[in-house]
PDB file of C-alpha atoms and ligand atoms in Angstrom:
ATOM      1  CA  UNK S  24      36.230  -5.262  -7.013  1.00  0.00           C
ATOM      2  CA  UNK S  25      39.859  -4.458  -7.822  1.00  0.00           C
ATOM      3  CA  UNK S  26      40.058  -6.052 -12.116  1.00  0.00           C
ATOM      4  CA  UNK S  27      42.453  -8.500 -12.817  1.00  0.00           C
ATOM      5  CA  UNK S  28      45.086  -8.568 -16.020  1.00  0.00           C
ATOM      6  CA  UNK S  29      44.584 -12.567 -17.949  1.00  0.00           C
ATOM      7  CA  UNK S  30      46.562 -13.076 -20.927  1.00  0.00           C
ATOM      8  CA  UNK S  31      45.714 -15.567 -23.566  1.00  0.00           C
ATOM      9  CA  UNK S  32      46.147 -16.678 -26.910  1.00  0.00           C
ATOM     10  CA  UNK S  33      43.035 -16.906 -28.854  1.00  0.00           C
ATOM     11  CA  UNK S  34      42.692 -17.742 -32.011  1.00  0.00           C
ATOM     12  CA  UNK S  35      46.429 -17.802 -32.265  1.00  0.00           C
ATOM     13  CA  UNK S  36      46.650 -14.685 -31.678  1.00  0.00           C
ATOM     14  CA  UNK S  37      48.215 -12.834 -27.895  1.00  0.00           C
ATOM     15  CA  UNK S  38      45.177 -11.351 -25.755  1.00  0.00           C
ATOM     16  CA  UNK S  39      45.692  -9.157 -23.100  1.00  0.00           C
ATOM     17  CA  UNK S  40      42.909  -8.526 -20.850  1.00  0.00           C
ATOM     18  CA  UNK S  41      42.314  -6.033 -17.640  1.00  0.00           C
ATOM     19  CA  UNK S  42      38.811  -7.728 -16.254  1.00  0.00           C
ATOM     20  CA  UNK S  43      36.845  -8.459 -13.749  1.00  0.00           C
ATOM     21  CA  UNK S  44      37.609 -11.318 -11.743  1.00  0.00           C
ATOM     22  CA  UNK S  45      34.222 -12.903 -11.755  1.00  0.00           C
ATOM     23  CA  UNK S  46      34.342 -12.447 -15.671  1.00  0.00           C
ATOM     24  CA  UNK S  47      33.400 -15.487 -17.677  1.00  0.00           C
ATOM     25  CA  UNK S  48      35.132 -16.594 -20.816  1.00  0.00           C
ATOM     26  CA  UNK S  49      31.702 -16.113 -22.753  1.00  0.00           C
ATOM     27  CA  UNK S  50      31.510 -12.807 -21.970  1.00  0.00           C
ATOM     28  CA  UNK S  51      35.257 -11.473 -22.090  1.00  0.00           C
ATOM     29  CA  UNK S  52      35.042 -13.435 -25.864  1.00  0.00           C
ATOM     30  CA  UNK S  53      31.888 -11.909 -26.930  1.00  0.00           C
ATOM     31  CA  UNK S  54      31.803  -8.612 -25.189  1.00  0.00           C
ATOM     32  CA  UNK S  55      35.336  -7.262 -24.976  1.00  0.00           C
ATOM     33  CA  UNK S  56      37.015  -9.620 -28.000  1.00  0.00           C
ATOM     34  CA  UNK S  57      34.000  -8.996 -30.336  1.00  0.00           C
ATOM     35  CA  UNK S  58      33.859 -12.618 -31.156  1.00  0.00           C
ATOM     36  CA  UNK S  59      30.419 -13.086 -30.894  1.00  0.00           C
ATOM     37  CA  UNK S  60      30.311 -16.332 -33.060  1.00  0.00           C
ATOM     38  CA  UNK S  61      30.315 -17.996 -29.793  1.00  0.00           C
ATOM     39  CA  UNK S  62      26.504 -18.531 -28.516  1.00  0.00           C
ATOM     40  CA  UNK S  63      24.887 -18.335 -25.263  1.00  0.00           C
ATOM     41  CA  UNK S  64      22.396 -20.383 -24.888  1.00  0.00           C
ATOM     42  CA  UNK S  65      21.464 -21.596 -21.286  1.00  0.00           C
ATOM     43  CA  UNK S  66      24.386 -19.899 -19.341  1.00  0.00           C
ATOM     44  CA  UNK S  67      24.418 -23.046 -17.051  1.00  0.00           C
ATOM     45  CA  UNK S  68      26.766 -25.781 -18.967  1.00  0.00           C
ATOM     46  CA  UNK S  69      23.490 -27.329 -20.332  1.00  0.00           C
ATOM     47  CA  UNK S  70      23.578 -26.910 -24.221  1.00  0.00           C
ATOM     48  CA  UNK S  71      26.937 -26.401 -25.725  1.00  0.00           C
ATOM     49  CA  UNK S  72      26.343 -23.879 -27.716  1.00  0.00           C
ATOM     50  CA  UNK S  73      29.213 -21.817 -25.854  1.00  0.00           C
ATOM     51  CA  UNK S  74      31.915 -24.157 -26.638  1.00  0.00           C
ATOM     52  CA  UNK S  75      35.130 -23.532 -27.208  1.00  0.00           C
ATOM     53  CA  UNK S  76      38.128 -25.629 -27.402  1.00  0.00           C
ATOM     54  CA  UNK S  77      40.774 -24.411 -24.707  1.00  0.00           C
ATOM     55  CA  UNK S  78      44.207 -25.845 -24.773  1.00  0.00           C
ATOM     56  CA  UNK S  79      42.785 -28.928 -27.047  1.00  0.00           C
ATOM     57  CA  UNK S  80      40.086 -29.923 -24.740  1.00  0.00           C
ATOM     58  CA  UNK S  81      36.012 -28.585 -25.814  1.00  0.00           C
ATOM     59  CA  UNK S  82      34.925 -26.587 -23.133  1.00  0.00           C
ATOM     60  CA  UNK S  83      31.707 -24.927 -22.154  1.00  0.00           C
ATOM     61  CA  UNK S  84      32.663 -21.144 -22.084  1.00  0.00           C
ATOM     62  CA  UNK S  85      29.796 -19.969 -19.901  1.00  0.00           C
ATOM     63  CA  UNK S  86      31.354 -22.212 -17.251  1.00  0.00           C
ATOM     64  CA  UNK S  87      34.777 -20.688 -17.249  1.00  0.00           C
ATOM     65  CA  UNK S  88      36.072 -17.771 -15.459  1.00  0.00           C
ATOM     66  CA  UNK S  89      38.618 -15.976 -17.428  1.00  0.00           C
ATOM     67  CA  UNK S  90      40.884 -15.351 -14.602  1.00  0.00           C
ATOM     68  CA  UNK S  91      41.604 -19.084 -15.340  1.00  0.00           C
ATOM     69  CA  UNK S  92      42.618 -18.528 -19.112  1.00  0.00           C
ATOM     70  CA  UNK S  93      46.463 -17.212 -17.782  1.00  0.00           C
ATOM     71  CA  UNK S  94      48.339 -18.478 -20.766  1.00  0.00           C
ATOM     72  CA  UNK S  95      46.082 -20.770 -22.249  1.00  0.00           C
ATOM     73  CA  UNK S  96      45.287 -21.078 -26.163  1.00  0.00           C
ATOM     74  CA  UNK S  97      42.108 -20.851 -26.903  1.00  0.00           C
ATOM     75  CA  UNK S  98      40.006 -21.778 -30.639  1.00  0.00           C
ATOM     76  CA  UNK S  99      36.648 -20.220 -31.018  1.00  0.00           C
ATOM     77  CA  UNK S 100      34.631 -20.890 -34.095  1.00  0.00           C
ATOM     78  CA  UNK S 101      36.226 -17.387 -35.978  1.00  0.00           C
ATOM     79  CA  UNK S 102      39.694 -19.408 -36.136  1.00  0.00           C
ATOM     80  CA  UNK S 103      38.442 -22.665 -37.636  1.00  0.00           C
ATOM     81  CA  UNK S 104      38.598 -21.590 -41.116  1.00  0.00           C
ATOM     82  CA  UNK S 105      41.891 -21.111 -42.654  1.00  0.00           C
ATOM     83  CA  UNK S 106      41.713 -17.683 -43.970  1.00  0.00           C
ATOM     84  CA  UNK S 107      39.383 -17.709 -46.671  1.00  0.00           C
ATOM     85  CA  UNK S 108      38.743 -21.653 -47.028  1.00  0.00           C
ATOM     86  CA  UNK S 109      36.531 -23.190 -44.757  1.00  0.00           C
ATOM     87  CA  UNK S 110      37.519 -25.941 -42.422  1.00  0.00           C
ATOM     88  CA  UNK S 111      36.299 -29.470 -43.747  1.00  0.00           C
ATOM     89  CA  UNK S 112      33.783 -29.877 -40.853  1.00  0.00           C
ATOM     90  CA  UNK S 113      31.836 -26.669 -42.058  1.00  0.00           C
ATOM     91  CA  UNK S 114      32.055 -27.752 -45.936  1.00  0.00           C
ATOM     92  CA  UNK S 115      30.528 -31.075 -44.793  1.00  0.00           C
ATOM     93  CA  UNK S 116      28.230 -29.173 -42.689  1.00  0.00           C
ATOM     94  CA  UNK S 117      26.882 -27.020 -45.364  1.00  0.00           C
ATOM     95  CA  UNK S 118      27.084 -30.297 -47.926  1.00  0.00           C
ATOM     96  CA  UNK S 119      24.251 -32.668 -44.928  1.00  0.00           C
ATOM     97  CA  UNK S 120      22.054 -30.006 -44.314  1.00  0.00           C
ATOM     98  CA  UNK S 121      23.387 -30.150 -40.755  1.00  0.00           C
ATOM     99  CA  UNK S 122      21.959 -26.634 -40.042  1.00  0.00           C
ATOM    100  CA  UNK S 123      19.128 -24.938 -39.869  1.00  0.00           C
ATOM    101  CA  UNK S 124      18.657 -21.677 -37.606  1.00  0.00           C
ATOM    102  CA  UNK S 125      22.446 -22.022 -36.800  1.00  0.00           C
ATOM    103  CA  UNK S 126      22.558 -21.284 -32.833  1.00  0.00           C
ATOM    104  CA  UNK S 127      24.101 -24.504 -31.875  1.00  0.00           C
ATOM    105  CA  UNK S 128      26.489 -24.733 -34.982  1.00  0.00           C
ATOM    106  CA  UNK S 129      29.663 -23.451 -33.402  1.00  0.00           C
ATOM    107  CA  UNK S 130      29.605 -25.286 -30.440  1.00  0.00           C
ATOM    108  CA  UNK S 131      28.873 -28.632 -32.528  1.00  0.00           C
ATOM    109  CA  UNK S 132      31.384 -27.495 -35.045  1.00  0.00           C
ATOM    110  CA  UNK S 133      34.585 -27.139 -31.902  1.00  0.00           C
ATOM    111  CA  UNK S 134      33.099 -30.390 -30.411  1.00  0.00           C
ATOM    112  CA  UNK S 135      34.033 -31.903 -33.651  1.00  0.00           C
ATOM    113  CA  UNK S 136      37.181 -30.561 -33.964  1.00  0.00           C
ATOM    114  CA  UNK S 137      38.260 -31.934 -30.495  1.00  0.00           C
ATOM    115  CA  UNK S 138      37.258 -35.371 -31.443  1.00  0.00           C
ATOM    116  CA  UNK S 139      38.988 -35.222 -34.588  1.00  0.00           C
ATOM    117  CA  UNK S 140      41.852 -33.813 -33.103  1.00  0.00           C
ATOM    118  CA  UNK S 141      42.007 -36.581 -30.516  1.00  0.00           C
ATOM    119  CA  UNK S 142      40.984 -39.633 -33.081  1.00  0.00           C
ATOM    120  CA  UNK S 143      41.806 -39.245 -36.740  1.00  0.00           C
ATOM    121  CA  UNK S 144      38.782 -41.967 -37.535  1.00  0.00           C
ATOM    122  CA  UNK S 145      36.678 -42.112 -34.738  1.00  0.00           C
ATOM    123  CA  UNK S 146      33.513 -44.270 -34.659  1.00  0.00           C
ATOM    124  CA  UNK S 147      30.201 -42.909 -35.398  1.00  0.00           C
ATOM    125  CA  UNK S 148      29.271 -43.707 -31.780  1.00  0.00           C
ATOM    126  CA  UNK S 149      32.615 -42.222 -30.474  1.00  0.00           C
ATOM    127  CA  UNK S 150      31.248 -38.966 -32.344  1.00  0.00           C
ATOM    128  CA  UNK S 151      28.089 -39.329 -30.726  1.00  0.00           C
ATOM    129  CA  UNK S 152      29.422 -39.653 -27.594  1.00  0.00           C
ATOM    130  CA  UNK S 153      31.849 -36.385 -28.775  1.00  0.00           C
ATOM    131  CA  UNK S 154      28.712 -34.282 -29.682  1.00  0.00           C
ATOM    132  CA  UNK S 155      26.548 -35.267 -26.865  1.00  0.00           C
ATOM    133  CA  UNK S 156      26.771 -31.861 -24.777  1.00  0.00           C
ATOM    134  CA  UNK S 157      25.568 -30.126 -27.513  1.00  0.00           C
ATOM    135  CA  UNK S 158      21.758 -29.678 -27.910  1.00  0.00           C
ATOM    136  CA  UNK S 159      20.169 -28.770 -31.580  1.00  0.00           C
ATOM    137  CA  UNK S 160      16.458 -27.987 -31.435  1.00  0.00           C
ATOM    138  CA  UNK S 161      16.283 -28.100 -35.552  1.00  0.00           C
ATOM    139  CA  UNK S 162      17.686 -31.034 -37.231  1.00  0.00           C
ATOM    140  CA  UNK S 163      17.162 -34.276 -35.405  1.00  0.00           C
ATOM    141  CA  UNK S 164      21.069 -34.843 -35.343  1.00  0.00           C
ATOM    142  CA  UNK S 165      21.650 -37.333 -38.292  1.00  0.00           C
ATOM    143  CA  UNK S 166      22.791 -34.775 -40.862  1.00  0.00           C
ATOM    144  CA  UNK S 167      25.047 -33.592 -38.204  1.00  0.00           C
ATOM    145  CA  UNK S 168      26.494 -37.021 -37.234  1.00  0.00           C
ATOM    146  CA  UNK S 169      26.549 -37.565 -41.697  1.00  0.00           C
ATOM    147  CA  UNK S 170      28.407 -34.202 -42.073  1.00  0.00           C
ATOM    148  CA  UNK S 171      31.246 -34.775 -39.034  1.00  0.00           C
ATOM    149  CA  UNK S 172      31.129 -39.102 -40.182  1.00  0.00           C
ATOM    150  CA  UNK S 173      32.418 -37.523 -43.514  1.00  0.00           C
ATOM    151  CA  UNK S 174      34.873 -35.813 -42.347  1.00  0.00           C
ATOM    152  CA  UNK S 175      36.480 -38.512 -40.057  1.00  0.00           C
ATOM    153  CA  UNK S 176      35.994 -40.893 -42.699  1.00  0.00           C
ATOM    154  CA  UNK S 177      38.798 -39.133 -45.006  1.00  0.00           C
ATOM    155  CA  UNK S 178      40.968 -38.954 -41.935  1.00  0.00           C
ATOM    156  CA  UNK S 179      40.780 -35.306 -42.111  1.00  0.00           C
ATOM    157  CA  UNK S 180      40.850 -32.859 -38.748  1.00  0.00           C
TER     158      UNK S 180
HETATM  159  S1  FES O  12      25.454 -21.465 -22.891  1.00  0.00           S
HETATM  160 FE1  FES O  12      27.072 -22.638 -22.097  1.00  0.00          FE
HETATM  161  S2  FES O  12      26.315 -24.651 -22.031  1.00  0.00           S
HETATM  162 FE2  FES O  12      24.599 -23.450 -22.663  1.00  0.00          FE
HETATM  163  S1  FES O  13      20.414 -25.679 -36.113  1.00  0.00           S
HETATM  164 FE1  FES O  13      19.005 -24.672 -34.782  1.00  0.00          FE
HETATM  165  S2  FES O  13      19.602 -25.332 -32.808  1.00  0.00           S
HETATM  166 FE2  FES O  13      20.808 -26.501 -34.134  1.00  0.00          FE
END
C-alpha cells in the first residue's frame, strides 16, 4: 500500500511523517518517534494506558490512525515536564504513592492534565469521572485520586 506523508506537532515540536496509512498513533509515537513512554496495554481502547492528549482532548492512541493527526498538536507524557522540573501532577504522584509498577502512569498522568486543563478545581468525582478509562492493576486508585485532588486543589494545571 502506497505510504502516506502526516505532519504533526508533538510535543511542541513539527513532525513529519511518510507512513503507512493503516498506521496507528501508538505505533508511529513509539516506533518511528522513539517515544516509548506511551504504553500499550490492551490495543483495543480498553485501559488507557496509551493516552495521549491530542489537540486538548485525552485520547486513546491505539485507537487512532495517524493519517488523522494532519496538523494536530499532540502531548505525550515526554512533554509534560518542563525541561528539567517535573510537572505538578508527577511531584504529587511521586509525593501519594500513586505508583507502583508504573504501566498505567502516563496515561493517568495526560488524563489528568486534560481535566485540569478543562477545570482549574474540579471535584474529586469530576476527577474520577476524568480518570475512569484508565485501568491500574497496583494501587487501588485512592493515592491516585489524593495525588491529582492535590494538584487541583492549588488550582494548578
Ligand atoms: S492500549 Fe490503548 S486503551 Fe489499552
Ligand atoms: S501502577 Fe501498575 S498498573 Fe498502575
Amino acid at each position: 500500500m502506497e505510504q502516506i506523508t502526516v505532519s504533526m506537532t508533538v510535543n511542541k515540536r513539527p513532525v513529519t511523517v511518510r507512513i503507512q496509512p493503516y498506521a496507528r498513533l501508538i505505533h508511529v509515537l513509539r516506533n518511528d518517534l522513539d517515544l516509548t513512554g506511551t504504553k500499550e496495554g490492551c490495543g483495543v481502547g480498553e485501559c488507557g494506558a496509551c493516552t495521549v492528549i491530542v489537540d486538548g482532548l485525552n485520547v486513546n492512541s491505539c485507537l487512532v490512525l495517524v493519517a488523522s493527526m494532519e496538523g494536530k498538536e499532540i502531548l505525550t507524557i515526554e512533554g509534560l515536564a518542563d525541561s528539567e522540573k517535573l510537572h505538578p501532577l508527577q511531584e504529587a504522584f511521586i509525593k501519594h504513592n500513586a505508583l507502583q509498577c508504573g504501566f498505567c502512569t502516563p496515561g493517568l498522568l495526560l488524563s489528568a492534565k486534560a481535566v485540569l486543563d478543562k477545570k482549574v478545581q474540579p471535584t474529586r468525582e469530576e476527577i474520577k469521572v476524568a480518570v475512569s478509562g484508565n485501568l491500574c492493576r497496583c494501587t487501588g486508585y485512592e493515592q491516585i485520586i489524593d495525588a491529582i485532588e492535590e494538584v487541583a486543589s492549588k488550582g494548578q494545571e
